[in-house]
């Protein structure tokens, strides 16, 4: 059993087809892990495209990654790892029944996610200005390789889909803040916080791979 | 409680005997009324029926398209439709049959209905997600309709690049529709895996899990591992059309064979998404109508998982002539043969189950036998196509068409009908006309073989698939095949007739018309809204036909202390004899 | 029926994050010293894998989680490697590995 405490009595979250909170919590967490499996394979397709083209044109990757700013990539890595930390702290606060701490940590996480997106926005707009546009609109002359458009198609697909996941994460976190303010969560029930945290960590992990694969090619 | 578990892994619980209520007045179909109650229901049984209605509609549409195709092929030149229309019609026939009928048919219809009942659960683990997956399916279907009415799609159901990236029509709406549909499939798989792990009634250990659930479990695993790759494939294809990202388009520097790798990494396992749940149904039906313990329980259960796994290793056999490296060709050809092993294990175990059983040739069993016969032909011809040298000759001919129709229609659709006839009394509480069911099954069997056997011959002689025109020497085969298709449609009309009659005026079904030992038959027909009025307790396996019926009707009256989600804990049952009277 | 909800201490979580920050610095640092091919890729991917495993084990609590959830994660990685490995069997060994048109 979970920690016996006063809040143990609160069972309004328990669905009738589950026997107890633990069964419900475990089922939700397993469901989230299965969803993460699908996410890994979803991004896996893009990593496959990346790897196939990198084995075909290693010199293209060397040339094209010059256009990406390692510094801002590194800053974004630090920002996302920081947000992973605050999400983990948010879950800890929920487990300890500290609703105020939960809300503060969620706010910091949302803030860091927004910083990530703002940096991404400046990176994108700088490239758009140069003519490094996705797909057939590509018009940049600065890379001496005929397949430069393919590298940036892969770049935009990977970072774009990752960015969409960050936006979804921000939305989920805002929703969690609303719920937390309504005093929905307590140490006996914090499932949505837990599984949103799992999702957010996965978004972080994908960036952990995108950073060296796209920015750090020397 | 923690100390309890430390000392003993065995819990003692009091159980009573519950006979299912016969001909109940109140059941899941009439406990809530109104269209709104149906549309917002989270009941797995009603969602299953909503899926049933939807896939029946799509099966009808794609079936009509098939009849149009066969009619066009009566003459070597144009009969009544143009070549462009022909291309669109065969594309839609394939895409609708596969994405809108075959993939959701068994998991989303029969699986949704039966899975929680076979576990003794009140519902799946995530009922709202289950309803969401139905609406996602509907939205995906709407996109497809948009595609049909705004230019159509003529790429074939595989959407191969570069043709699909450049052809006219509305490919984007179609691929986006299928993309959305993938999420419906993923959510169903996710739901089933969690439900099987977490919602089992006391006593349902992994070795008492009905084989139907092993089949659905293997299917769900394929769904969650393969479908995301389809999603990214179709997203990339959509982007190819929208932005010209060039990853798959040789005109922009991309590689079209890479698209085929992406596509078949999903679509080969997808044929196992279609067929493996069918295996589960066949196991249930054969055991029930042979009145015998299933032969080789673990062999059948694990071979489902083996097929699911091997299914991921063989996708390249669709690409033998597409220009992939000869090394990959050899590896894929070799791995393809491996699929035959677990499939053979299943067939032999089913035959061994029937051996010296008291076989009752009711309609579900007839369909199961038709399945065994047709699926074996489909499987053997598949092995032939997997052989590299043979495939170079037979690739993209009618031989391939005949092969996958033997597997998909002769295998999967027959298994679906076996399951539909088997669980029909449970789903609707009505019996159908046994006589007409047998007639329809026989006509279907004859019509099916008339349609597709000649296609093996003409394929071997070189008739390419997807061709609008053909040379005169193939006409007699085509005419024969078309007549076979008409015969099949007669069988479908008969089936529609007696099933509708059963719904409207059928005799009421008892709770267990087939005398099955499986758990879903211990509930009333049709079941109450929450499936069981008690928590069922399982002490015997679902195929223990040598034990009396009374041992299968045990349960706990109080619903909140019996369930536990650690299936590996043994349950010791104390029957209180007083209460048995 | 007991489920163990693991609660990490704040100190521990900070420690995990700090190790991730350090690894991020190392991975950027090694690009400055230019390790020769192919070891630069190996090192970059190796560090990323270590970072990912740290996140999975200690932020996502898989270290203390049920075996089946661990299995799910392992399975997703295994099938991802399968997708890549088998596709490379083709793309690396084509007679003409560069799409010529």
Coordinates of C-alpha atoms in Angstrom, one line a residue, chain B residues 61-62 64-70 72-73 81-99 153-160 163 174 396 398 401 404-405 464-469:
Chain B
X61 CA -18.2 -0.5 -50.1
X62 CA -14.9 -2.3 -50.9
X64 CA -18.8 -3.5 -54.4
X65 CA -15.6 -2.0 -55.8
X66 CA -14.2 -5.6 -56.1
X67 CA -17.3 -6.6 -58.1
X68 CA -16.8 -3.6 -60.4
X69 CA -13.1 -4.6 -60.9
X70 CA -14.0 -8.1 -61.7
X72 CA -14.4 -4.7 -65.9
X73 CA -12.0 -7.6 -66.4
X81 CA -14.8 1.9 -67.1
X82 CA -11.8 3.9 -68.1
X83 CA -8.2 3.0 -67.3
X84 CA -7.9 5.9 -64.8
X85 CA -11.1 5.0 -63.1
X86 CA -9.9 1.4 -62.9
X87 CA -6.7 2.5 -61.2
X88 CA -8.6 4.5 -58.6
X89 CA -11.1 1.6 -58.0
X90 CA -8.3 -1.0 -57.3
X91 CA -6.5 1.5 -55.1
X92 CA -9.7 2.1 -53.0
X93 CA -10.5 -1.5 -52.9
X94 CA -7.1 -2.3 -51.4
X95 CA -6.8 0.7 -49.1
X96 CA -10.3 0.4 -47.7
X97 CA -10.2 -3.4 -47.3
X98 CA -6.8 -3.2 -45.5
X99 CA -6.9 -0.1 -43.4
X153 CA -6.2 8.2 -55.5
X154 CA -4.6 6.0 -58.1
X155 CA -1.3 4.9 -56.5
X156 CA -2.3 1.5 -55.2
X157 CA -2.7 1.0 -51.5
X158 CA 1.1 1.0 -51.0
X159 CA 1.5 4.7 -52.1
X160 CA 4.9 4.0 -53.6
X163 CA 4.6 8.1 -58.3
X174 CA -5.8 9.7 -48.2
X396 CA 3.7 -8.4 -59.3
X398 CA -1.8 -12.5 -60.3
X401 CA -2.9 -11.4 -55.9
X404 CA -2.7 -12.7 -50.4
X405 CA -6.4 -13.1 -51.1
X464 CA 0.6 -8.9 -64.3
X465 CA -1.5 -7.5 -61.4
X466 CA -3.1 -4.1 -61.6
X467 CA -3.4 -4.2 -65.4
X468 CA -6.5 -2.8 -67.1
X469 CA -6.0 -4.6 -70.3

